[in-house]
Short mmCIF file of C-alpha atoms in Angstrom, two decimals:
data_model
loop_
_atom_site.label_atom_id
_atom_site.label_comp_id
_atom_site.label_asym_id
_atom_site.label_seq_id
_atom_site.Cartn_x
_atom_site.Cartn_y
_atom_site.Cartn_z
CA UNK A 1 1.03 34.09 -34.43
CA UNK A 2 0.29 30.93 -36.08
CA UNK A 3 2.41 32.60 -39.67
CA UNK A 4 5.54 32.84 -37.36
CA UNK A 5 5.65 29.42 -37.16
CA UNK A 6 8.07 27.88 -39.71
CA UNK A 7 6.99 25.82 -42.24
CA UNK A 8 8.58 22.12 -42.60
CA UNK A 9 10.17 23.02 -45.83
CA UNK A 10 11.55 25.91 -43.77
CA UNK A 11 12.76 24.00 -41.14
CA UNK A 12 14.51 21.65 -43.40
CA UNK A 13 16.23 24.53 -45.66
CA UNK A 14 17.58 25.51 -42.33
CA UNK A 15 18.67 22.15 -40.72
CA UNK A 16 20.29 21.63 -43.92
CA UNK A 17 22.24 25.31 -44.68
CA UNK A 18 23.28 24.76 -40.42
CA UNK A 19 24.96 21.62 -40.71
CA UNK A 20 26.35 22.33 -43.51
CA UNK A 21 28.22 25.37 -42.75
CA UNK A 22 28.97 24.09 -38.91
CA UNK A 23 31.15 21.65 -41.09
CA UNK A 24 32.51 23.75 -44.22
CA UNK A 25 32.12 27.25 -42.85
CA UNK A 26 32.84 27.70 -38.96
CA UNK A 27 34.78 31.16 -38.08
CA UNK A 28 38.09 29.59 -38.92
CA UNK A 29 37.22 30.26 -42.16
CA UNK A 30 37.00 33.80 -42.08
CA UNK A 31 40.23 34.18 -40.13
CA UNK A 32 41.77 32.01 -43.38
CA UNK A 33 40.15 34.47 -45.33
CA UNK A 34 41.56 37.70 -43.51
CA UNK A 35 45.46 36.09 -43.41
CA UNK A 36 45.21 34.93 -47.35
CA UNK A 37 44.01 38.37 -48.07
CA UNK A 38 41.46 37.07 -50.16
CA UNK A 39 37.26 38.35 -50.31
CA UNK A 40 35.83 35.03 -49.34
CA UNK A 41 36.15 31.04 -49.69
CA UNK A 42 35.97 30.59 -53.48
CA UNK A 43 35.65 27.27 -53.12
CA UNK A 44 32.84 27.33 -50.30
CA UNK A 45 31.12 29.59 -52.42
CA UNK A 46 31.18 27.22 -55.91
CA UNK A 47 29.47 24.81 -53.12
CA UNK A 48 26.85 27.26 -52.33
CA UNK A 49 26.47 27.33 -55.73
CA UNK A 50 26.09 23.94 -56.36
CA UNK A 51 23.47 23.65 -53.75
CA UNK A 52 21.10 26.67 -55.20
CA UNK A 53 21.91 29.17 -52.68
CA UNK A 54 22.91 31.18 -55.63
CA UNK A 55 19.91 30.78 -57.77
CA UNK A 56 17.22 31.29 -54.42
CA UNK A 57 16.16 34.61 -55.87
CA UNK A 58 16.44 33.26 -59.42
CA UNK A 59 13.60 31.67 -61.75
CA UNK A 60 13.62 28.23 -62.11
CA UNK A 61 13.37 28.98 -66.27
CA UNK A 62 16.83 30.40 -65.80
CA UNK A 63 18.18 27.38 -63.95
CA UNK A 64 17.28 28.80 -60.62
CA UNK A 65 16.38 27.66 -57.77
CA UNK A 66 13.52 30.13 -56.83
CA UNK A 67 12.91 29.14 -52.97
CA UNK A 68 11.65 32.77 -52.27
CA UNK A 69 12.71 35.67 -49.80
CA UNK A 70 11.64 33.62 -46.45
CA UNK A 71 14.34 30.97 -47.47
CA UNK A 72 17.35 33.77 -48.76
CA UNK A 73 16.62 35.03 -45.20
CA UNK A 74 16.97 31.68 -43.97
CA UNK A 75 20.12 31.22 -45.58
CA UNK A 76 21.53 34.68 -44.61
CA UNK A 77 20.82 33.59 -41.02
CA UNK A 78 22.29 30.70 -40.57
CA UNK A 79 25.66 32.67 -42.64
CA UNK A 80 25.64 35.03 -39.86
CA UNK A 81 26.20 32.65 -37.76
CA UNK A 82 29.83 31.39 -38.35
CA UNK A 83 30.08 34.75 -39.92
CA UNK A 84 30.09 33.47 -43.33
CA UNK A 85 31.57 35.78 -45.95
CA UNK A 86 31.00 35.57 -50.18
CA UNK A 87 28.99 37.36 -52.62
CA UNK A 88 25.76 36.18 -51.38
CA UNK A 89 24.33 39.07 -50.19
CA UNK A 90 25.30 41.47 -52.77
CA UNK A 91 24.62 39.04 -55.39
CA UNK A 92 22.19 36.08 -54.72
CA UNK A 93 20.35 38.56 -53.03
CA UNK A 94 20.89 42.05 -53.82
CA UNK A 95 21.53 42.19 -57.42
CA UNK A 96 18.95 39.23 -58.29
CA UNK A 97 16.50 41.20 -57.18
CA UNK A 98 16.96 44.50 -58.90
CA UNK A 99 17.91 42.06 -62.32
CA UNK A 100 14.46 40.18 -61.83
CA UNK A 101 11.92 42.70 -61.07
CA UNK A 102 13.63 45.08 -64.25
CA UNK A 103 12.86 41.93 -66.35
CA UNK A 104 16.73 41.23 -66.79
CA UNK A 105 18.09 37.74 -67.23
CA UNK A 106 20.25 36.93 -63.90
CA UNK A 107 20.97 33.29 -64.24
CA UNK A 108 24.44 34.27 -64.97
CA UNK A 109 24.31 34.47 -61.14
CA UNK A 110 22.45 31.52 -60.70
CA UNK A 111 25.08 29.37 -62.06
CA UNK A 112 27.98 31.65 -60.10
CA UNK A 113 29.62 32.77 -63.76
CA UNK A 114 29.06 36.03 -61.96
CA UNK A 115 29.08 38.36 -59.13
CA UNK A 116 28.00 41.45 -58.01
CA UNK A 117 28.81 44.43 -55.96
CA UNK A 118 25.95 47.43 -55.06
CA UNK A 119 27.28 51.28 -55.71
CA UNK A 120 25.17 53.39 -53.27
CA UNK A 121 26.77 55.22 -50.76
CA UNK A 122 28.81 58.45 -51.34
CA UNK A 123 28.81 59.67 -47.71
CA UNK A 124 28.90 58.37 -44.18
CA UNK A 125 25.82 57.25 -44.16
CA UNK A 126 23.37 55.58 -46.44
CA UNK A 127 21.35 57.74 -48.59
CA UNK A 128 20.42 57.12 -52.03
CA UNK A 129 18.13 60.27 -53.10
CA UNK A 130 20.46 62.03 -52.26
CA UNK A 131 23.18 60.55 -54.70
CA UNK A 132 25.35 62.97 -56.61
CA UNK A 133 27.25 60.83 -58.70
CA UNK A 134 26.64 62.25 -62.38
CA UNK A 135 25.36 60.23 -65.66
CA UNK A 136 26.21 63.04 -68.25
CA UNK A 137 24.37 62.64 -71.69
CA UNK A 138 27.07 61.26 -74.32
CA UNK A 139 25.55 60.66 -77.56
CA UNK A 140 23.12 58.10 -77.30
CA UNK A 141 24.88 57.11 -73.97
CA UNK A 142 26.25 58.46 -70.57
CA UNK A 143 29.22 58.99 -69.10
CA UNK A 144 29.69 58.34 -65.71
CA UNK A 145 31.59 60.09 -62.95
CA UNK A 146 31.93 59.96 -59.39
CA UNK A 147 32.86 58.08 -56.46
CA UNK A 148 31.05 55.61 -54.32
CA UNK A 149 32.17 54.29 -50.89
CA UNK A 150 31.44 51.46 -48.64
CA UNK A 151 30.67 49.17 -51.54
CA UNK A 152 30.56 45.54 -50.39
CA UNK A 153 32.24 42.80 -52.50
CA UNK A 154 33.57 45.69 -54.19
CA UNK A 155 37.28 44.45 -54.86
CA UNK A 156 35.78 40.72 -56.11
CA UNK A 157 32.88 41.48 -57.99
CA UNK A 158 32.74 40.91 -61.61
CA UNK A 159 30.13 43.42 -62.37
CA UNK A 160 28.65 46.51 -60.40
CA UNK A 161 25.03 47.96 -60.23
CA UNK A 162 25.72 51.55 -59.45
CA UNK A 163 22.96 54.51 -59.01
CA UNK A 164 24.07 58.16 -60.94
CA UNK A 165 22.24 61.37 -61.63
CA UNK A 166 21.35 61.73 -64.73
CA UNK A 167 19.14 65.01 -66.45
CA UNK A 168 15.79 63.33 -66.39
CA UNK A 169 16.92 61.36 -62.64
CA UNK A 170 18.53 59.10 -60.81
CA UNK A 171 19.62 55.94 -63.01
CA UNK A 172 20.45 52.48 -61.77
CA UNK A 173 23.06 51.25 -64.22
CA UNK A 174 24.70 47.76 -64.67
CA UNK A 175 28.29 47.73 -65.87
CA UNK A 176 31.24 45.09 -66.39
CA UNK A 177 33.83 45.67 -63.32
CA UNK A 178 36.45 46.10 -65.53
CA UNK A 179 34.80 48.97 -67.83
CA UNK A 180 37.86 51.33 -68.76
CA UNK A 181 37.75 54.25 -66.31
CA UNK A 182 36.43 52.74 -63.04
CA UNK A 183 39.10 52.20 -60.21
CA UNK A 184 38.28 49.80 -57.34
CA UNK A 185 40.42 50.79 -54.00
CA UNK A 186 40.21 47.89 -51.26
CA UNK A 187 38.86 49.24 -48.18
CA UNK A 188 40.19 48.37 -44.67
CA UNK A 189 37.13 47.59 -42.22
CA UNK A 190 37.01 45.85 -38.91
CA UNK A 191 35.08 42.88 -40.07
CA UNK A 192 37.77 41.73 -42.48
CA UNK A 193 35.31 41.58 -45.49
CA UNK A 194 35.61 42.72 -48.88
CA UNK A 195 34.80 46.50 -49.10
CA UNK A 196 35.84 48.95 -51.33
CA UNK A 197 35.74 52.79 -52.63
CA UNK A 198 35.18 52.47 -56.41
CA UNK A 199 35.97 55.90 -58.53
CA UNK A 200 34.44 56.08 -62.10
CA UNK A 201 36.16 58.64 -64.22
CA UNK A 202 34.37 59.05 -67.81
CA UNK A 203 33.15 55.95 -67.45
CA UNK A 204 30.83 55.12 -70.46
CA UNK A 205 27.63 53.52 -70.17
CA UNK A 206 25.18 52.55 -73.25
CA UNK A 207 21.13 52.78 -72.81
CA UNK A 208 21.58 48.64 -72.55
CA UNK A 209 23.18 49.26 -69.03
CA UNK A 210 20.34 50.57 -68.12
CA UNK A 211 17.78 49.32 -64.84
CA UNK A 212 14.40 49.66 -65.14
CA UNK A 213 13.67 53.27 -67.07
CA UNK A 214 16.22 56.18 -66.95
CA UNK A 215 15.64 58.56 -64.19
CA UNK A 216 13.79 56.18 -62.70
CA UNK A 217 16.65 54.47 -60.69
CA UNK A 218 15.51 54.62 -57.10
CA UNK A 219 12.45 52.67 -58.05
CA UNK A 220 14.48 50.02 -60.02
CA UNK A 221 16.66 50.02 -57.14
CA UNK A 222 13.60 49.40 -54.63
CA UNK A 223 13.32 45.65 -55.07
CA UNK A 224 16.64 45.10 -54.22
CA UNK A 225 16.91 47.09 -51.07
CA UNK A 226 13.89 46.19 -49.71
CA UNK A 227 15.36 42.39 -49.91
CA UNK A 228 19.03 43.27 -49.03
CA UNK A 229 17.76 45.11 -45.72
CA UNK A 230 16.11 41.86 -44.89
CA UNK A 231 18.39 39.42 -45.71
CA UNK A 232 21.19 42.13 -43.98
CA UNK A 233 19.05 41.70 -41.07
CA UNK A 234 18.41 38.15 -40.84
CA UNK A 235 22.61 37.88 -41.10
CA UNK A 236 22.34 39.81 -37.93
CA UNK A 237 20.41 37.96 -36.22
CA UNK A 238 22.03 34.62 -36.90
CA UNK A 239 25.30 36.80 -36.18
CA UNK A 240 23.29 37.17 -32.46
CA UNK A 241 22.31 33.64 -32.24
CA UNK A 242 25.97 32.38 -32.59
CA UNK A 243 27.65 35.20 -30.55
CA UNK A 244 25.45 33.63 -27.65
CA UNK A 245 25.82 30.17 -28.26
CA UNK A 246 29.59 31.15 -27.62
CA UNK A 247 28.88 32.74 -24.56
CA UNK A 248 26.61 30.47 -23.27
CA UNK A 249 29.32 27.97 -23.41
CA UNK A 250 31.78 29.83 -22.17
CA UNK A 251 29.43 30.34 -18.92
CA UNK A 252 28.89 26.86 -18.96
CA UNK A 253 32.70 25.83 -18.57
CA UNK A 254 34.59 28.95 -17.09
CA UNK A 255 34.89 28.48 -13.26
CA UNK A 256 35.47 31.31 -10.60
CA UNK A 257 35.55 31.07 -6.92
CA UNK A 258 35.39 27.17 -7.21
CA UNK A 259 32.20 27.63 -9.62
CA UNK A 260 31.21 27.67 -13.04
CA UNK A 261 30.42 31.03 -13.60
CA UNK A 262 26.99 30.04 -15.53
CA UNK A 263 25.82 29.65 -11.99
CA UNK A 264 25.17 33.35 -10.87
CA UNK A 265 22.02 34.57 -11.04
CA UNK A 266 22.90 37.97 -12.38
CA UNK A 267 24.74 36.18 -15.44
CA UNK A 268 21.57 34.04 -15.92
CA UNK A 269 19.32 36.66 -16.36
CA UNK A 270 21.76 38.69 -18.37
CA UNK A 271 21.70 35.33 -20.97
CA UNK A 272 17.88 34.82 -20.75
CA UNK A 273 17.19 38.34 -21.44
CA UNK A 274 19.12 38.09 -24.26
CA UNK A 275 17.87 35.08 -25.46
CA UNK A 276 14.16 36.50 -25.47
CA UNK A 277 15.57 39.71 -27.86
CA UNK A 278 16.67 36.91 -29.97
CA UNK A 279 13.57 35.05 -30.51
CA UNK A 280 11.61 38.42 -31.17
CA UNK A 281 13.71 39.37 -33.83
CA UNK A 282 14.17 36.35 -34.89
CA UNK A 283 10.11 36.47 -35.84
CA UNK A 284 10.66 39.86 -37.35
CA UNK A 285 13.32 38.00 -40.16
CA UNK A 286 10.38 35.55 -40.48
CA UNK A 287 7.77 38.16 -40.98
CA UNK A 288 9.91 40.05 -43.54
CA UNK A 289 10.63 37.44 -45.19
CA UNK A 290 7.12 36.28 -45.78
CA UNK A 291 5.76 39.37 -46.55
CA UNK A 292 8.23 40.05 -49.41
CA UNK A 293 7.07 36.89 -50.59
CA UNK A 294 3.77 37.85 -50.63
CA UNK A 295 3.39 41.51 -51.10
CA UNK A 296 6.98 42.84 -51.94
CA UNK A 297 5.45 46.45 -52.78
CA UNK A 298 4.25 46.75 -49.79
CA UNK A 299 7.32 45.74 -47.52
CA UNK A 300 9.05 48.57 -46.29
CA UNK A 301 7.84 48.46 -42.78
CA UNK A 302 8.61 44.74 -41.88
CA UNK A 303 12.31 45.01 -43.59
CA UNK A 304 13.25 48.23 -41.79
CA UNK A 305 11.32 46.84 -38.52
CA UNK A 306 13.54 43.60 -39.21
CA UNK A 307 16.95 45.74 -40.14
CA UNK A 308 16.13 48.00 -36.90
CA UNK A 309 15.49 45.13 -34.37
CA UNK A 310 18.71 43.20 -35.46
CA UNK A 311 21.11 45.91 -35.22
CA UNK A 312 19.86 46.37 -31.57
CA UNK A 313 19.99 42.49 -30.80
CA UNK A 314 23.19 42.36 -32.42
CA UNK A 315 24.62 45.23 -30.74
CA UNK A 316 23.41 43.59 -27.71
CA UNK A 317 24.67 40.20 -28.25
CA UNK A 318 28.12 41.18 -29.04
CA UNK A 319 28.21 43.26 -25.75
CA UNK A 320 27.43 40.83 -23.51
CA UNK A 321 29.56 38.34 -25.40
CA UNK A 322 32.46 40.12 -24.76
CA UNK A 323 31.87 41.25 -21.39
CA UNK A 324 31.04 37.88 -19.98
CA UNK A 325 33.93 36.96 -21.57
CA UNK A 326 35.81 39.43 -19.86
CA UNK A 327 39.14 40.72 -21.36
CA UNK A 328 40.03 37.54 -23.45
CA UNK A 329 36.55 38.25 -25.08
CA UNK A 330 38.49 41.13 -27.34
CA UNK A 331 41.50 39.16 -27.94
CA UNK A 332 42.31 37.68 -31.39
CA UNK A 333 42.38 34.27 -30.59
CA UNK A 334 38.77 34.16 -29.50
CA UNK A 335 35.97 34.28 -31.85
CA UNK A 336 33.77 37.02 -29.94
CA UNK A 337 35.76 39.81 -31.20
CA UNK A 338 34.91 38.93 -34.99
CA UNK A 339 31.54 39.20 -34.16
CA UNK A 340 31.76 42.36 -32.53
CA UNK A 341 33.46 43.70 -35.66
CA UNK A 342 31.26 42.24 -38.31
CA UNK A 343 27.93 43.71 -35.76
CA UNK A 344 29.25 46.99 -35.97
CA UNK A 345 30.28 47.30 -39.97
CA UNK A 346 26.91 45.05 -40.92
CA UNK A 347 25.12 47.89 -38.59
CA UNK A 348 26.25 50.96 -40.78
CA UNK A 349 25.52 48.98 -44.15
CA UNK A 350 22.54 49.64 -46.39
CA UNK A 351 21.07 52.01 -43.55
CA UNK A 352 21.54 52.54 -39.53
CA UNK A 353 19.34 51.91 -37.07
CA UNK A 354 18.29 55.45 -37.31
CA UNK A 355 17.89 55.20 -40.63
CA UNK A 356 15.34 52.09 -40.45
CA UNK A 357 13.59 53.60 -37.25
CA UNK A 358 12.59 56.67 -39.13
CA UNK A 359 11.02 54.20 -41.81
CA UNK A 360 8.90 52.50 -39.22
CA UNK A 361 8.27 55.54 -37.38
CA UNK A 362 6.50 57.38 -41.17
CA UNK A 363 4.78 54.36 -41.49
CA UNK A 364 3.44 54.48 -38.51
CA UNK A 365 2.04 57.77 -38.96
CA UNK A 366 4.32 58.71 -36.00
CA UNK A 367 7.07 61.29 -37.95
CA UNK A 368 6.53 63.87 -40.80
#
């Protein structure tokens, strides 16, 4: 028990990232966001950037900041939130990941000169073995064709990391945005993010683009899954924690029968119970978090344990929020309803809870 325990350094990352984002980043921003029609706060994220948030996958010889996976997690938390949107995920996260562990320089996203978007999914749900997307031999090159859905940051990114099917394998390929033949279409979720279906027609693509070793893209790919599912995660659960700080305000203030409603027992233990799924996934973010810092190989189980226990809390959190908000709790001019959107869409994304619960459940020697 005594590892779930933050450290002081952690403690103060957090403190820090909280009150900083109470102040530049509460859910106002994301309605500006949704009625400017833009991806995210450029200017909250050159702040971000500024601060090292960037860089926190990064190395330090790059101009990185290096704080590890524990504090990205940390950071994705305390986004979730005020439902924080920008390219952190995809990129500071995601795509620094993949970059570092191929050997690939990625303080380009360190310093915020660029961005990133991940091309998995094809389908309704997230599968990348089974990607059909095809890398056909050109030359000494490819050609790439295909579509790929559900692409977050998709519409702002300046460069893409996109998995094809090539004749010795699956290939994870890294390619300029604006490479002639690929089409970005803005897609229109609930959660008022950036999300997009990208369609790559002839798209050429030089052995330079290339992750890791041709036909061996679901292993360059690995890395950065393994830290997006936990990061993903740890957004949901900070997503939980501030979908029931609203609510347990709203108990605290709204009055029925001559009484604030905060005072029935059956609300009470509604709250508490959902406090305590809180705090336990809260210490699953932890544990991911530290043991991708220590043995990132070996990390599958405590990311898709994370990834599965926060899409439950969240699910959770949001449900209650709303319903002890009663009808106004769905309405646009209250905040629950964002979270509620942005629970359901972050759900779906880089693997369901089905998806994650059949991870635990093979590692657990408990499926085929």
């Amino acid at each position: 028990m005594a590892m779930l325990i933050p450290t002081e350094d952690e403690t103060m990352l957090r403190d820090a990232a909280r009150g900083f984002l109470d102040d530049a980043a509460p859910v106002a921003n994301l309605r500006a966001n949704r009625d400017q029609g833009r991806a995210f706060d450029p200017d909250l994220w050159a702040e971000m950037v500024k601060m090292g948030w960037a860089g926190v996958l990064v190395g330090e010889d790059e101009g990185g900041s290096d704080m590890g996976f524990a504090a990205a997690n940390i950071l994705a938390e305390e986004m979730g939130r005020t439902l924080v949107a920008s390219p952190f995920l995809s990129s500071a996260v995601i795509a620094a990941s993949a970059l570092r562990a191929a050997g690939r320089p990625a303080g380009a996203i360190a310093s915020g000169d660029v961005t990133y978007a991940l091309a998995v999914d094809e389908g309704p749900k997230f599968a990348p073995a089974a990607t059909a997307m095809q890398a056909s031999a050109d030359g000494n090159g490819f050609r790439l064709s295909g579509t790929k859905t559900f692409v977050g940051e998709g519409t702002s990114a300046t460069r893409i990391l996109v998995l094809a099917k090539a004749e010795a394998g699956l290939t994870l390929f890294d390619l300029e945005a604006d490479r002639v033949g690929l089409t970005r279409d803005k897609l229109d979720l609930v959660d008022s993010r950036d999300h997009a279906a990208l369609t790559f027609d002839n798209v050429q693509a030089t052995g330079e683009d290339v992750v890791g070793e041709v036909g061996q893209g679901l292993a360059a790919l690995a890395p950065a899954l393994r830290a997006g599912h936990a990061a993903l995660a740890a957004e949901l659960t900070g997503l939980s924690a501030g979908a029931f700080g609203i609510t347990a305000a709203y108990l605290k203030e709204r009055r029925q029968f001559g009484r604030r409603i905060g005072s029935f027992q059956a609300l009470q233990h509604r709250a508490a119970h959902l406090w305590c799924e809180i705090e336990v996934s809260a210490s699953t973010i932890l544990n991911a978090g530290r043991v991708l810092d220590a043995t990132p190989d070996e990390a599958d189980l405590a990311v898709s344990l994370a990834k599965a226990r926060a899409t439950e809390t969240a699910n959770l959190a949001v449900r209650e929020g709303v319903q002890m908000h009663g009808g106004i709790g769905m309405t646009d001019e209250y905040d629950m309803g964002f979270y509620m959107k942005r629970a359901r869409v972050a759900a779906e994304w880089l693997g369901d809870y089905g998806y994650h619960a059949a991870v635990v459940a093979r590692a657990r020697g408990m499926a085929a």
